[in-house]
Structures are given as C-alpha cells and as structure tokens.
C-alpha cells in the first residue's frame, strides 16, 4: 500500500490476508485497573495465590477467565514463594468423614509463637469441622485444662454444645478438668491416635493457614497486640477469605447459604 499505492482491499487480496485480521487491534493494554487492584490485594494478602485473587476480584465485579487471571498474575510477578515442605508418609489413607450439619463436631489444637521480646505464647484454635469456621483463637502465655474447658463453655453458650470434640493427646486435653466437663455436658471427646495428626486434619489445615498468613507475616510487640491481630485475622478468615474446599465461599457464607441447593448437590453426589 505504501510502495505501490494499492488500496487495502486489493493489497490484502494479493497477499492472502483477511481484512478483519489486518484491521484487528490487540486489547491487552486495557487491564490496567485490574492489574492495579490485583497488586493491591496481593500486597494485603501476600500468601494468596491466583485462584483466591480471582474469587476476590469476582466479588468486586471484575470477573474474568481464570486463565487470564493467571496470565496477569504471572506478568505482575505476584507468584507466592513456597516455604519449606515436609516429608509425607506413603501408603493409603481412609478419608475423614465430614459432618453434614453445623455444630456436630469441633476440632481443637494448639499453636505456639513468640513475641518480639522472645516470650513464648500459645493459641488454642477451635474449628467447626462442617463449615471450617474458626470458633475461637484463644491467645495466652499459659493454657491449662481448666482454661480450655472455660473457653469451650463460652463458645457453647453462644453456639450450643457439639456432639463430639476431636483433639490430640496433650496433657491439657487429657486432664481431669476436661474429663469432668465431658461427663457433665455429655459431649463425646475423641482422641486421635498418637503420632497421627492427619486424623485431626481440619484444625491442622487451619493451623497451617494461620501460621502462613498471619503469624509469619507479623511481629507481635506485646500479648495484647497479638490478640488484636490474630482476632482480626480470624474474623477475616470467617467472613471474607475464600475457602477452596467450600467452593470459594467463606465459612460464614457457606453456613448461611440456602440449604435446598446444598441438599440437591448432596443428592446428585450420592446418586453419582
């Protein structure tokens, strides 16, 4: 066209190019707003991968193909660096049964960390195995069996007593205070096999998320600051953070969703 003065139609016909292909302009430069928002979310939630970022963007009305989210995620170099892995046992395992209603089974376990001054503290985590909701993160320097029972009673006043509690065989959890509480309330307490933390997988998974996304991301100057930061993270975990095993819903959304659709889904899975 420049050298011979041909029209666009004739030039495209001579070289065998479709005119629409010649006139096409790439639109890849129009994702600046999405890229900026993705960077903002990734800076706030540094341990979130592209799948959870896609869910959060979709909630804000920025829905797009997951492949495109992954492409932008890689181009912005937001990939989460993997932390040290662990050895995994070989062999087959039976899947853990999942309760079909809220408040049927709770799981609990302890996590340890330290303040900026080096003083150690512990966290008692209590999880509802059905909704994966964190019912409590109790932070203190000492958590005895009596304190565990007292915290469980506080949660029970708010939600009601569970049918079962699952835990490991720690000395606080096999104390006379815990055994007496079970006898008084009628709650069944199940102890996992020693050395088998996978039998308490729901709370173990939560412990990993808590350490990766909160404990490893903050320096706690005092016990009060640790309680405030961990409680804020717990609230965000229950109400905002997408959970992969709940179909991208937060635990509170999963619990409050319409039950009819859930029952239809369960019926289809049973039929399959």
mmCIF file of C-alpha atoms in Angstrom, residues 30-253:
data_model
loop_
_atom_site.group_PDB
_atom_site.id
_atom_site.type_symbol
_atom_site.label_atom_id
_atom_site.label_comp_id
_atom_site.label_asym_id
_atom_site.label_seq_id
_atom_site.Cartn_x
_atom_site.Cartn_y
_atom_site.Cartn_z
ATOM 1 C CA UNK A 30 -6.805 -2.157 28.839
ATOM 2 C CA UNK A 31 -6.288 -4.238 32.006
ATOM 3 C CA UNK A 32 -4.503 -1.529 33.987
ATOM 4 C CA UNK A 33 -7.282 -1.183 36.568
ATOM 5 C CA UNK A 34 -7.464 -4.935 37.120
ATOM 6 C CA UNK A 35 -3.692 -5.199 37.403
ATOM 7 C CA UNK A 36 -3.571 -2.392 39.943
ATOM 8 C CA UNK A 37 -6.358 -3.924 42.043
ATOM 9 C CA UNK A 38 -4.711 -7.344 41.836
ATOM 10 C CA UNK A 39 -1.445 -5.857 43.131
ATOM 11 C CA UNK A 40 -3.300 -4.145 45.984
ATOM 12 C CA UNK A 41 -4.990 -7.374 47.073
ATOM 13 C CA UNK A 42 -1.751 -9.341 46.725
ATOM 14 C CA UNK A 43 0.057 -6.802 48.922
ATOM 15 C CA UNK A 44 -2.664 -7.074 51.568
ATOM 16 C CA UNK A 45 -2.837 -10.881 51.363
ATOM 17 C CA UNK A 46 0.666 -11.923 50.451
ATOM 18 C CA UNK A 47 0.015 -15.655 50.809
ATOM 19 C CA UNK A 48 -2.958 -15.775 48.414
ATOM 20 C CA UNK A 49 -2.498 -17.466 45.040
ATOM 21 C CA UNK A 50 -4.169 -16.525 41.778
ATOM 22 C CA UNK A 51 -7.268 -18.680 42.400
ATOM 23 C CA UNK A 52 -8.215 -16.833 45.592
ATOM 24 C CA UNK A 53 -7.345 -13.497 43.980
ATOM 25 C CA UNK A 54 -9.737 -14.398 41.151
ATOM 26 C CA UNK A 55 -12.528 -15.061 43.662
ATOM 27 C CA UNK A 56 -11.960 -11.715 45.399
ATOM 28 C CA UNK A 57 -11.871 -9.880 42.067
ATOM 29 C CA UNK A 58 -15.096 -11.604 41.023
ATOM 30 C CA UNK A 59 -16.764 -10.405 44.219
ATOM 31 C CA UNK A 60 -15.876 -6.831 43.203
ATOM 32 C CA UNK A 61 -17.430 -7.255 39.758
ATOM 33 C CA UNK A 62 -14.132 -7.828 37.939
ATOM 34 C CA UNK A 63 -14.947 -11.324 36.728
ATOM 35 C CA UNK A 64 -12.724 -12.832 34.053
ATOM 36 C CA UNK A 65 -11.426 -16.141 32.782
ATOM 37 C CA UNK A 66 -9.197 -17.933 35.289
ATOM 38 C CA UNK A 67 -6.513 -18.334 32.609
ATOM 39 C CA UNK A 68 -6.432 -14.584 32.116
ATOM 40 C CA UNK A 69 -6.140 -14.020 35.853
ATOM 41 C CA UNK A 70 -3.209 -16.444 35.904
ATOM 42 C CA UNK A 71 -1.559 -14.643 32.954
ATOM 43 C CA UNK A 72 -1.860 -11.247 34.647
ATOM 44 C CA UNK A 73 -0.755 -12.821 37.931
ATOM 45 C CA UNK A 74 2.436 -14.123 36.308
ATOM 46 C CA UNK A 75 3.112 -10.934 34.343
ATOM 47 C CA UNK A 76 2.879 -8.900 37.560
ATOM 48 C CA UNK A 77 5.238 -11.371 39.269
ATOM 49 C CA UNK A 78 2.874 -11.985 42.170
ATOM 50 C CA UNK A 79 3.682 -15.688 42.486
ATOM 51 C CA UNK A 80 3.724 -16.795 46.123
ATOM 52 C CA UNK A 81 7.065 -18.189 47.144
ATOM 53 C CA UNK A 82 6.719 -21.689 48.517
ATOM 54 C CA UNK A 83 8.024 -22.198 52.007
ATOM 55 C CA UNK A 84 9.853 -25.325 53.122
ATOM 56 C CA UNK A 85 7.897 -28.515 52.585
ATOM 57 C CA UNK A 86 7.703 -31.555 54.781
ATOM 58 C CA UNK A 87 8.071 -35.273 54.305
ATOM 59 C CA UNK A 88 4.822 -37.091 53.703
ATOM 60 C CA UNK A 89 4.006 -40.633 54.678
ATOM 61 C CA UNK A 90 3.401 -43.168 51.933
ATOM 62 C CA UNK A 91 0.502 -45.579 51.694
ATOM 63 C CA UNK A 92 -3.264 -45.367 51.501
ATOM 64 C CA UNK A 93 -5.444 -43.478 53.962
ATOM 65 C CA UNK A 94 -9.164 -43.550 54.546
ATOM 66 C CA UNK A 95 -10.771 -40.102 54.043
ATOM 67 C CA UNK A 96 -12.029 -38.337 57.156
ATOM 68 C CA UNK A 97 -15.821 -38.290 57.424
ATOM 69 C CA UNK A 98 -17.240 -34.770 57.122
ATOM 70 C CA UNK A 99 -20.204 -33.810 59.351
ATOM 71 C CA UNK A 100 -23.337 -32.897 57.435
ATOM 72 C CA UNK A 101 -24.599 -30.225 59.838
ATOM 73 C CA UNK A 102 -23.011 -27.351 61.780
ATOM 74 C CA UNK A 103 -22.062 -27.866 65.423
ATOM 75 C CA UNK A 104 -21.856 -31.651 65.207
ATOM 76 C CA UNK A 105 -18.090 -31.910 65.623
ATOM 77 C CA UNK A 106 -15.457 -29.478 66.794
ATOM 78 C CA UNK A 107 -11.697 -29.879 66.411
ATOM 79 C CA UNK A 108 -9.131 -28.137 68.544
ATOM 80 C CA UNK A 109 -5.368 -27.864 68.747
ATOM 81 C CA UNK A 110 -2.596 -25.594 69.998
ATOM 82 C CA UNK A 111 -0.159 -23.392 68.041
ATOM 83 C CA UNK A 112 2.909 -21.729 69.553
ATOM 84 C CA UNK A 113 4.683 -18.491 68.635
ATOM 85 C CA UNK A 114 6.730 -15.769 70.323
ATOM 86 C CA UNK A 115 6.581 -12.030 70.929
ATOM 87 C CA UNK A 116 9.225 -9.593 69.717
ATOM 88 C CA UNK A 117 10.951 -9.846 73.116
ATOM 89 C CA UNK A 118 11.232 -13.635 72.743
ATOM 90 C CA UNK A 119 8.493 -14.542 75.227
ATOM 91 C CA UNK A 120 6.513 -17.546 74.077
ATOM 92 C CA UNK A 121 2.731 -17.674 73.852
ATOM 93 C CA UNK A 122 0.211 -20.276 72.759
ATOM 94 C CA UNK A 123 -3.007 -20.191 70.743
ATOM 95 C CA UNK A 124 -5.947 -22.544 71.273
ATOM 96 C CA UNK A 125 -7.796 -22.950 67.956
ATOM 97 C CA UNK A 126 -11.338 -24.347 67.876
ATOM 98 C CA UNK A 127 -12.856 -25.282 64.476
ATOM 99 C CA UNK A 128 -16.306 -26.402 63.348
ATOM 100 C CA UNK A 129 -15.497 -29.321 61.032
ATOM 101 C CA UNK A 130 -18.626 -28.825 58.895
ATOM 102 C CA UNK A 131 -18.231 -25.160 57.938
ATOM 103 C CA UNK A 132 -14.464 -24.846 58.702
ATOM 104 C CA UNK A 133 -15.427 -21.800 60.765
ATOM 105 C CA UNK A 134 -12.947 -20.811 63.449
ATOM 106 C CA UNK A 135 -14.975 -20.595 66.656
ATOM 107 C CA UNK A 136 -12.137 -19.173 68.706
ATOM 108 C CA UNK A 137 -8.435 -18.316 68.796
ATOM 109 C CA UNK A 138 -7.509 -18.033 72.466
ATOM 110 C CA UNK A 139 -4.117 -16.354 72.934
ATOM 111 C CA UNK A 140 -2.239 -16.526 76.227
ATOM 112 C CA UNK A 141 1.100 -17.472 77.732
ATOM 113 C CA UNK A 142 -0.419 -20.462 79.537
ATOM 114 C CA UNK A 143 -3.462 -22.540 78.600
ATOM 115 C CA UNK A 144 -4.286 -25.212 81.156
ATOM 116 C CA UNK A 145 -7.018 -27.835 81.009
ATOM 117 C CA UNK A 146 -9.269 -25.641 83.161
ATOM 118 C CA UNK A 147 -8.760 -22.726 80.777
ATOM 119 C CA UNK A 148 -9.613 -24.961 77.806
ATOM 120 C CA UNK A 149 -12.842 -26.045 79.478
ATOM 121 C CA UNK A 150 -13.735 -22.451 80.337
ATOM 122 C CA UNK A 151 -13.208 -21.281 76.738
ATOM 123 C CA UNK A 152 -15.236 -24.192 75.346
ATOM 124 C CA UNK A 153 -18.074 -23.318 77.719
ATOM 125 C CA UNK A 154 -18.031 -19.711 76.495
ATOM 126 C CA UNK A 155 -18.274 -20.869 72.880
ATOM 127 C CA UNK A 156 -21.039 -23.341 73.808
ATOM 128 C CA UNK A 157 -23.091 -20.550 75.394
ATOM 129 C CA UNK A 158 -23.017 -18.778 72.038
ATOM 130 C CA UNK A 159 -23.498 -21.753 69.691
ATOM 131 C CA UNK A 160 -24.671 -24.675 71.799
ATOM 132 C CA UNK A 161 -22.787 -27.840 72.709
ATOM 133 C CA UNK A 162 -21.340 -30.066 69.962
ATOM 134 C CA UNK A 163 -21.891 -33.798 69.751
ATOM 135 C CA UNK A 164 -18.150 -34.520 69.614
ATOM 136 C CA UNK A 165 -14.806 -32.819 70.149
ATOM 137 C CA UNK A 166 -11.655 -34.131 68.442
ATOM 138 C CA UNK A 167 -8.155 -33.422 69.746
ATOM 139 C CA UNK A 168 -4.707 -34.909 70.217
ATOM 140 C CA UNK A 169 -3.426 -36.410 73.475
ATOM 141 C CA UNK A 170 -1.801 -33.336 75.018
ATOM 142 C CA UNK A 171 -1.655 -33.145 78.797
ATOM 143 C CA UNK A 172 -4.048 -30.166 78.883
ATOM 144 C CA UNK A 173 -6.622 -32.135 76.886
ATOM 145 C CA UNK A 174 -6.417 -35.330 78.945
ATOM 146 C CA UNK A 175 -6.677 -33.533 82.285
ATOM 147 C CA UNK A 176 -9.293 -34.181 84.961
ATOM 148 C CA UNK A 177 -10.932 -30.831 84.119
ATOM 149 C CA UNK A 178 -11.611 -31.933 80.527
ATOM 150 C CA UNK A 179 -12.867 -35.378 81.582
ATOM 151 C CA UNK A 180 -15.180 -33.804 84.166
ATOM 152 C CA UNK A 181 -16.521 -31.315 81.594
ATOM 153 C CA UNK A 182 -17.345 -34.163 79.195
ATOM 154 C CA UNK A 183 -19.130 -36.064 81.940
ATOM 155 C CA UNK A 184 -21.158 -33.005 82.978
ATOM 156 C CA UNK A 185 -22.139 -31.920 79.462
ATOM 157 C CA UNK A 186 -22.484 -35.314 77.759
ATOM 158 C CA UNK A 187 -20.130 -34.289 74.936
ATOM 159 C CA UNK A 188 -18.116 -37.163 73.458
ATOM 160 C CA UNK A 189 -14.373 -36.445 73.352
ATOM 161 C CA UNK A 190 -12.392 -38.337 70.712
ATOM 162 C CA UNK A 191 -8.597 -38.578 70.993
ATOM 163 C CA UNK A 192 -6.678 -39.246 67.803
ATOM 164 C CA UNK A 193 -4.033 -41.962 67.577
ATOM 165 C CA UNK A 194 -0.682 -40.672 68.893
ATOM 166 C CA UNK A 195 1.582 -39.618 66.044
ATOM 167 C CA UNK A 196 -1.325 -39.372 63.546
ATOM 168 C CA UNK A 197 -2.099 -35.634 63.165
ATOM 169 C CA UNK A 198 -3.882 -36.364 59.857
ATOM 170 C CA UNK A 199 -6.741 -37.760 61.944
ATOM 171 C CA UNK A 200 -7.332 -34.184 63.087
ATOM 172 C CA UNK A 201 -6.849 -32.745 59.615
ATOM 173 C CA UNK A 202 -9.358 -29.881 59.712
ATOM 174 C CA UNK A 203 -7.732 -27.989 62.557
ATOM 175 C CA UNK A 204 -4.236 -28.943 61.351
ATOM 176 C CA UNK A 205 -5.056 -27.335 57.994
ATOM 177 C CA UNK A 206 -6.330 -24.235 59.797
ATOM 178 C CA UNK A 207 -3.132 -24.092 61.862
ATOM 179 C CA UNK A 208 -1.112 -24.026 58.655
ATOM 180 C CA UNK A 209 -3.171 -21.172 57.215
ATOM 181 C CA UNK A 210 -2.911 -19.226 60.493
ATOM 182 C CA UNK A 211 0.853 -19.575 60.625
ATOM 183 C CA UNK A 212 1.409 -18.878 56.926
ATOM 184 C CA UNK A 213 -0.933 -15.902 56.536
ATOM 185 C CA UNK A 214 -0.810 -14.311 59.999
ATOM 186 C CA UNK A 215 1.901 -15.466 62.409
ATOM 187 C CA UNK A 216 4.688 -15.425 59.822
ATOM 188 C CA UNK A 217 3.538 -12.046 58.478
ATOM 189 C CA UNK A 218 3.528 -10.058 61.733
ATOM 190 C CA UNK A 219 5.904 -9.164 64.540
ATOM 191 C CA UNK A 220 3.979 -9.032 67.814
ATOM 192 C CA UNK A 221 5.280 -6.343 70.223
ATOM 193 C CA UNK A 222 3.003 -7.436 73.073
ATOM 194 C CA UNK A 223 0.439 -10.043 74.027
ATOM 195 C CA UNK A 224 -2.377 -7.507 73.603
ATOM 196 C CA UNK A 225 -1.199 -6.745 70.070
ATOM 197 C CA UNK A 226 -1.027 -10.473 69.275
ATOM 198 C CA UNK A 227 -4.597 -10.946 70.477
ATOM 199 C CA UNK A 228 -5.825 -7.996 68.420
ATOM 200 C CA UNK A 229 -4.048 -9.028 65.199
ATOM 201 C CA UNK A 230 -4.989 -12.714 65.461
ATOM 202 C CA UNK A 231 -8.628 -11.900 66.228
ATOM 203 C CA UNK A 232 -8.789 -9.560 63.213
ATOM 204 C CA UNK A 233 -7.365 -12.323 61.027
ATOM 205 C CA UNK A 234 -9.884 -14.827 62.458
ATOM 206 C CA UNK A 235 -12.775 -12.502 61.607
ATOM 207 C CA UNK A 236 -11.444 -12.056 58.076
ATOM 208 C CA UNK A 237 -10.969 -15.833 57.749
ATOM 209 C CA UNK A 238 -14.590 -16.499 58.746
ATOM 210 C CA UNK A 239 -16.259 -13.760 56.711
ATOM 211 C CA UNK A 240 -14.067 -12.813 53.725
ATOM 212 C CA UNK A 241 -11.303 -15.303 52.914
ATOM 213 C CA UNK A 242 -12.351 -17.756 50.148
ATOM 214 C CA UNK A 243 -12.052 -21.408 51.204
ATOM 215 C CA UNK A 244 -11.169 -23.833 48.412
ATOM 216 C CA UNK A 245 -12.930 -26.837 49.970
ATOM 217 C CA UNK A 246 -16.146 -24.767 50.343
ATOM 218 C CA UNK A 247 -16.372 -23.851 46.668
ATOM 219 C CA UNK A 248 -14.694 -20.467 47.097
ATOM 220 C CA UNK A 249 -17.057 -19.352 49.860
ATOM 221 C CA UNK A 250 -16.054 -18.003 53.234
ATOM 222 C CA UNK A 251 -17.152 -20.205 56.198
ATOM 223 C CA UNK A 252 -19.873 -17.741 57.216
ATOM 224 C CA UNK A 253 -21.227 -17.641 53.641
#
